[in-house]
Amino acid sequence: MRAVVIRQYGVLPVVEEVAPPVAEPGGVVLKVEATGLCRSDWHGWQGHDPDIVLPHVPGHELAGTIAAVGSGVSGWAVGDRVTSPFICACGSCEQCLAGNQQVCLRQLQPGFNYWGSFAEYVALPFAAVNLVRLPDSLDFGTAAGLGCRFATSFRAVRQVGRVGAGEDVVIFGCGGVGLSAVMIAAALGARVIAVDTNPAALELARSYGAADVVLSSDDVVPELLELTSGGAQVTMDALGSAAIVQSALTALRPRGRHIQVGLLPGGVQLDVGRLIGQELEWLGSHGMPAHAYPEMLALVATGNLTPAKLITRTITLDETPAALAALSNGTPAGVTVIKPDLAS
């Protein structure tokens, strides 16, 4: 099969012919119909993830059709249209048995722990707990984005952040995760303020439901405090930046909630005194388990959520290495989807 292969961190990957994966017992192999280009893939390419072993194929947002079924798998067949969370849970550890597959103690992540979906085929383990059946009405490009950015944002905003109607919610970073969060929070009835350095991303945020948009700067907090009449109930770092974290915490009103979704490979220093004195909540959120997808899919089916609008670019495998490298200069507006079958 053809796949995007990283052989050195930070060095442009190349598209190569490599051996396709095989279906392990309990797992399946998918023919990749679509896969998303995510900033997490860039972090992996830069060497920020200790689980990656070179050579490596990135890619963790995926949708496709089952091409092979391993022994012991029931309820799934070749040709089924599916997606999967980017966290493939084991289904049997303490956290999985409690329904918290997003923090599985033995989780495997395609594109990080093993070769991912920037390829024509990808393996998925533990099919019984990780496969999500796609309705025929949902196209593969949209479905691919659900596996990481949109599903991550849905759980972060609705379940972890507990966003409610009438609350002021400030979203920092309007890439795929941030724009998804804007759309979801607005659909829940919140008043959303989007912050980004990219005017084009802010225009998309406005079209997805943001009531106000703010061009990011070193002194953005006073404007946010004015827009929220003293501070937001909820802030979210959808990018991953120590500077954003400080701004987000300062932009909260007392007893406010901060949701951290963006990765912080360099670490961050928190103003713990403010966390304590203002009774603020710092909430980490990491993906969403497969069993929680039906609520999100139902809202997509009714048109209350429209993740297809987030897709702004579709590219081929051959165009993927350059697109991955371009993330070094910032996250482009909207979501980029890779379709391995597209001709270059």
Coordinates of C-alpha atoms in Angstrom, one line a residue:
M1 CA 0.0 0.0 0.0
R2 CA 1.0 3.7 -0.3
A3 CA 1.6 5.6 2.9
V4 CA 3.2 8.8 4.2
V5 CA 6.4 7.6 6.0
I6 CA 8.4 9.6 8.6
R7 CA 12.0 8.5 8.7
Q8 CA 13.5 11.4 10.7
Y9 CA 11.8 13.8 13.0
G10 CA 11.3 17.2 11.5
V11 CA 12.4 16.0 8.0
L12 CA 9.8 16.1 5.3
P13 CA 8.1 12.7 5.1
V14 CA 7.8 10.9 1.8
V15 CA 5.0 8.7 0.2
E16 CA 6.3 5.1 -0.1
E17 CA 5.1 1.6 -0.9
V18 CA 5.0 -0.3 2.3
A19 CA 3.5 -3.6 3.5
P20 CA -0.2 -3.3 4.4
P21 CA -1.4 -4.2 8.0
V22 CA -3.0 -7.5 8.9
A23 CA -6.1 -7.9 11.0
E24 CA -5.0 -9.1 14.5
P25 CA -7.3 -11.3 16.7
G26 CA -10.1 -9.1 17.9
G27 CA -9.3 -6.3 15.4
V28 CA -10.0 -5.2 11.9
V29 CA -8.3 -3.5 9.0
L30 CA -9.9 -0.5 7.3
K31 CA -9.6 0.7 3.8
V32 CA -9.0 4.4 4.6
E33 CA -11.6 6.5 2.7
A34 CA -10.7 9.7 4.5
T35 CA -8.4 10.9 7.2
G36 CA -7.9 14.3 8.9
L37 CA -4.7 16.3 9.1
C38 CA -4.4 17.4 12.7
R39 CA -2.0 19.4 14.7
S40 CA -1.3 16.4 16.9
D41 CA 0.2 14.8 13.8
W42 CA 2.6 17.7 13.5
H43 CA 3.6 17.2 17.2
G44 CA 4.3 13.5 16.4
W45 CA 6.4 14.5 13.3
Q46 CA 8.4 16.9 15.5
G47 CA 9.3 14.1 18.0
H48 CA 7.1 15.4 20.8
D49 CA 5.5 12.0 21.4
P50 CA 7.6 9.4 23.2
D51 CA 5.5 6.5 21.9
I52 CA 6.5 6.9 18.3
V53 CA 9.1 4.7 16.9
L54 CA 10.7 5.5 13.5
P55 CA 10.0 4.8 10.7
H56 CA 6.4 5.8 11.3
V57 CA 3.1 6.5 9.5
P58 CA 1.1 9.2 11.2
G59 CA -2.7 9.8 11.1
H60 CA -5.4 9.2 13.7
E61 CA -8.6 10.8 12.5
L62 CA -10.1 8.3 10.1
A63 CA -13.1 6.7 8.5
G64 CA -13.4 3.9 6.0
T65 CA -14.8 0.5 5.1
I66 CA -13.8 -2.7 6.8
A67 CA -11.4 -4.6 4.5
A68 CA -10.5 -7.5 6.8
V69 CA -11.8 -9.0 10.1
G70 CA -9.6 -10.7 12.6
S71 CA -10.5 -13.9 14.5
G72 CA -12.9 -13.5 17.4
V73 CA -14.7 -10.4 16.0
S74 CA -18.4 -10.5 15.9
G75 CA -21.0 -8.0 14.7
W76 CA -18.8 -6.5 12.0
A77 CA -18.2 -7.5 8.4
V78 CA -16.1 -6.6 5.4
G79 CA -17.7 -3.6 3.7
D80 CA -19.1 -2.0 6.9
R81 CA -18.7 1.8 7.0
V82 CA -17.1 2.8 10.3
T83 CA -15.0 5.3 12.2
S84 CA -13.2 5.1 15.5
P85 CA -12.1 7.3 18.3
F86 CA -8.4 8.1 18.1
I87 CA -8.0 6.4 21.4
C88 CA -8.4 2.7 20.8
A89 CA -9.3 1.2 24.2
C90 CA -8.6 -2.3 25.5
G91 CA -12.1 -2.8 26.8
S92 CA -11.0 -4.7 29.9
C93 CA -9.0 -2.5 32.2
E94 CA -10.5 -0.7 35.3
Q95 CA -11.2 2.5 33.3
C96 CA -12.8 0.7 30.4
L97 CA -15.1 -1.3 32.6
A98 CA -16.2 2.0 34.2
G99 CA -17.0 3.4 30.7
N100 CA -14.0 5.7 30.6
Q101 CA -12.4 4.3 27.4
Q102 CA -10.9 7.7 26.6
V103 CA -8.4 7.2 29.5
C104 CA -7.9 3.5 29.0
L105 CA -4.9 2.2 30.9
R106 CA -3.7 0.1 27.9
Q107 CA -4.9 2.4 25.1
L108 CA -3.4 2.3 21.6
Q109 CA -3.5 5.3 19.3
P110 CA -3.1 4.9 15.5
G111 CA -0.5 7.3 14.3
F112 CA 1.3 7.3 17.6
N113 CA 1.6 3.8 19.2
Y114 CA 1.5 2.2 15.8
W115 CA 1.2 3.0 12.1
G116 CA -1.7 5.3 11.4
S117 CA -4.1 6.4 8.7
F118 CA -2.0 8.5 6.3
A119 CA -2.2 5.4 4.2
E120 CA -4.5 3.3 2.1
Y121 CA -5.1 0.9 4.9
V122 CA -5.0 1.0 8.7
A123 CA -5.4 -1.5 11.5
L124 CA -7.8 -1.0 14.4
P125 CA -7.5 -3.2 17.6
F126 CA -10.3 -4.2 20.0
A127 CA -13.1 -3.8 17.5
A128 CA -15.8 -4.6 20.1
V129 CA -15.2 -1.3 21.9
N130 CA -13.7 1.0 19.3
L131 CA -15.8 0.8 16.1
V132 CA -18.6 3.2 15.4
R133 CA -21.0 2.4 12.7
L134 CA -21.6 5.3 10.3
P135 CA -25.0 6.1 8.9
D136 CA -25.2 6.0 5.1
S137 CA -26.1 9.7 5.1
L138 CA -22.7 10.7 6.6
D139 CA -19.9 11.1 4.1
F140 CA -16.4 9.8 4.9
G141 CA -14.8 13.2 4.9
T142 CA -17.1 14.5 7.6
A143 CA -16.9 11.2 9.6
A144 CA -13.1 11.3 9.6
G145 CA -13.1 14.6 11.5
L146 CA -15.4 13.2 14.2
G147 CA -12.8 10.8 15.4
C148 CA -10.5 13.4 17.0
R149 CA -11.3 17.1 16.7
F150 CA -15.1 17.2 16.6
A151 CA -15.6 14.3 19.1
T152 CA -12.9 15.7 21.4
S153 CA -14.6 19.1 21.3
F154 CA -18.1 17.6 21.8
R155 CA -17.1 15.8 25.0
A156 CA -14.9 18.7 26.2
V157 CA -17.7 21.3 25.8
R158 CA -20.7 19.3 26.7
Q159 CA -19.6 16.7 29.2
V160 CA -16.4 17.9 30.8
G161 CA -16.9 21.7 30.6
R162 CA -20.7 21.4 31.3
V163 CA -21.4 24.4 29.0
G164 CA -24.9 25.6 29.3
A165 CA -27.2 28.1 27.6
G166 CA -26.5 31.7 28.4
E167 CA -22.9 31.2 29.5
D168 CA -20.0 33.2 28.1
V169 CA -17.5 30.8 26.6
V170 CA -14.1 32.0 25.2
I171 CA -12.4 29.6 22.8
F172 CA -8.7 30.3 22.2
G173 CA -7.5 28.9 18.9
C174 CA -9.6 28.4 15.8
G175 CA -8.2 25.4 14.2
G176 CA -10.2 22.2 13.8
V177 CA -10.7 21.7 17.6
G178 CA -11.5 25.3 18.3
L179 CA -13.9 25.8 15.4
S180 CA -15.7 22.5 16.4
A181 CA -15.9 23.9 20.0
V182 CA -17.4 27.2 18.7
M183 CA -20.1 25.3 16.7
I184 CA -20.9 23.0 19.6
A185 CA -21.0 25.6 22.3
A186 CA -23.2 27.9 20.2
A187 CA -25.6 25.0 19.5
L188 CA -25.9 24.5 23.2
G189 CA -27.0 28.1 23.6
A190 CA -23.8 29.7 24.9
R191 CA -22.5 33.1 23.9
V192 CA -19.2 32.3 22.2
I193 CA -16.2 34.5 21.8
A194 CA -13.5 33.2 19.5
V195 CA -9.8 34.3 19.8
D196 CA -7.2 33.6 17.1
T197 CA -4.2 35.3 15.3
N198 CA -5.7 34.4 11.9
P199 CA -8.5 36.7 10.6
A200 CA -9.7 34.0 8.2
A201 CA -10.1 31.6 11.0
L202 CA -12.1 34.2 13.0
E203 CA -14.4 34.7 10.0
L204 CA -15.1 31.0 10.0
A205 CA -15.7 31.1 13.7
R206 CA -18.3 33.8 13.2
S207 CA -20.0 31.8 10.5
Y208 CA -20.1 28.8 12.9
G209 CA -21.9 30.7 15.7
A210 CA -19.4 32.9 17.5
A211 CA -21.1 36.1 18.8
D212 CA -17.8 38.0 18.9
V213 CA -14.3 37.4 17.5
V214 CA -11.1 38.8 18.9
L215 CA -7.7 39.1 17.1
S216 CA -5.2 37.6 19.6
S217 CA -2.5 39.8 21.1
D218 CA -0.3 39.9 24.1
D219 CA -2.9 42.1 25.8
V220 CA -6.2 40.4 24.9
V221 CA -7.5 39.9 28.4
P222 CA -8.9 43.4 29.0
E223 CA -11.0 43.2 25.8
L224 CA -12.3 39.8 26.9
L225 CA -13.2 41.0 30.4
E226 CA -15.1 43.9 28.8
L227 CA -17.0 41.6 26.4
T228 CA -18.0 39.2 29.2
S229 CA -18.8 42.0 31.8
G230 CA -16.1 40.8 34.1
G231 CA -15.1 37.4 33.0
A232 CA -16.3 34.3 31.2
Q233 CA -17.9 31.3 32.8
V234 CA -15.8 29.0 30.6
T235 CA -12.5 29.3 28.7
M236 CA -10.9 26.7 26.5
D237 CA -7.4 26.4 25.1
A238 CA -7.9 24.5 21.8
L239 CA -4.4 25.1 20.5
G240 CA -1.9 24.4 23.3
S241 CA 0.1 27.4 24.5
A242 CA 1.5 28.4 27.8
A243 CA 0.6 32.0 27.0
I244 CA -2.9 31.1 26.1
V245 CA -3.3 29.2 29.4
Q246 CA -2.4 32.3 31.4
S247 CA -4.8 34.5 29.4
A248 CA -7.6 32.0 29.7
L249 CA -7.3 31.7 33.4
T250 CA -7.2 35.5 33.8
A251 CA -10.2 35.9 31.6
L252 CA -12.4 33.8 33.9
R253 CA -14.8 35.1 36.4
P254 CA -14.7 33.7 40.0
R255 CA -15.7 29.9 40.0
G256 CA -15.1 29.8 36.2
R257 CA -14.0 26.7 34.4
H258 CA -11.0 26.3 32.1
I259 CA -10.9 23.4 29.6
Q260 CA -7.5 22.3 28.4
V261 CA -7.5 20.3 25.2
G262 CA -4.5 21.6 23.3
L263 CA -1.3 19.7 24.0
L264 CA 1.5 21.5 26.0
P265 CA 4.7 19.6 25.2
G266 CA 6.8 22.3 26.9
G267 CA 4.8 22.2 30.1
V268 CA 3.2 25.2 31.7
Q269 CA 3.4 27.2 35.0
L270 CA 0.0 27.9 36.6
D271 CA -1.0 30.7 38.9
V272 CA -2.2 28.3 41.6
G273 CA -3.0 31.2 43.9
R274 CA -5.6 32.4 41.4
L275 CA -6.9 28.9 41.0
I276 CA -7.4 28.7 44.7
G277 CA -8.5 32.2 45.5
Q278 CA -11.1 32.4 42.7
E279 CA -12.1 28.8 43.0
L280 CA -11.4 28.1 39.4
E281 CA -11.6 24.7 37.8
W282 CA -8.8 23.4 35.5
L283 CA -10.3 20.6 33.4
G284 CA -8.4 18.3 31.2
S285 CA -10.3 16.6 28.4
H286 CA -8.9 13.8 26.2
G287 CA -11.1 12.4 23.4
M288 CA -14.4 10.6 23.6
P289 CA -15.2 6.9 23.9
A290 CA -17.1 5.1 21.1
H291 CA -20.1 4.4 23.3
A292 CA -20.7 8.2 23.6
Y293 CA -20.9 8.8 19.8
P294 CA -24.7 8.2 19.4
E295 CA -25.7 11.5 21.0
M296 CA -23.3 13.4 18.8
L297 CA -24.3 11.5 15.6
A298 CA -28.0 12.2 16.4
L299 CA -27.3 15.9 16.6
V300 CA -25.5 15.7 13.3
A301 CA -28.4 13.8 11.7
T302 CA -30.9 16.4 12.8
G303 CA -28.8 19.3 11.5
N304 CA -28.2 20.8 15.0
L305 CA -24.5 20.2 14.4
T306 CA -23.0 20.6 10.9
P307 CA -19.4 19.3 11.1
A308 CA -19.2 19.1 7.2
K309 CA -19.0 22.9 7.2
L310 CA -15.7 22.7 9.0
I311 CA -13.9 21.1 6.0
T312 CA -12.1 23.7 4.0
R313 CA -9.6 21.6 2.0
T314 CA -9.3 18.1 0.6
I315 CA -5.9 16.8 -0.5
T316 CA -4.2 13.7 -1.7
L317 CA -1.6 11.5 0.0
D318 CA 1.1 13.0 -2.2
E319 CA 0.1 16.5 -1.0
T320 CA 0.2 15.5 2.7
P321 CA 3.9 15.8 3.5
A322 CA 4.0 19.4 2.5
A323 CA 0.7 20.1 4.3
L324 CA 2.1 18.6 7.5
A325 CA 5.2 20.7 7.2
A326 CA 3.2 23.8 6.7
L327 CA 1.7 23.4 10.2
S328 CA 5.1 24.7 11.4
N329 CA 3.9 28.1 10.3
G330 CA 0.5 27.9 12.0
T331 CA -2.7 26.1 11.8
P332 CA -4.8 26.9 8.7
A333 CA -8.4 27.9 8.9
G334 CA -10.8 25.0 9.0
V335 CA -10.2 21.3 8.6
T336 CA -8.0 19.6 6.0
V337 CA -9.1 16.1 4.9
I338 CA -6.9 13.6 3.1
K339 CA -8.4 11.1 0.7
P340 CA -5.9 8.4 -0.2
D341 CA -7.9 7.4 -3.3
L342 CA -7.7 10.9 -4.9
A343 CA -5.4 11.2 -7.9
S344 CA -2.5 13.6 -7.5

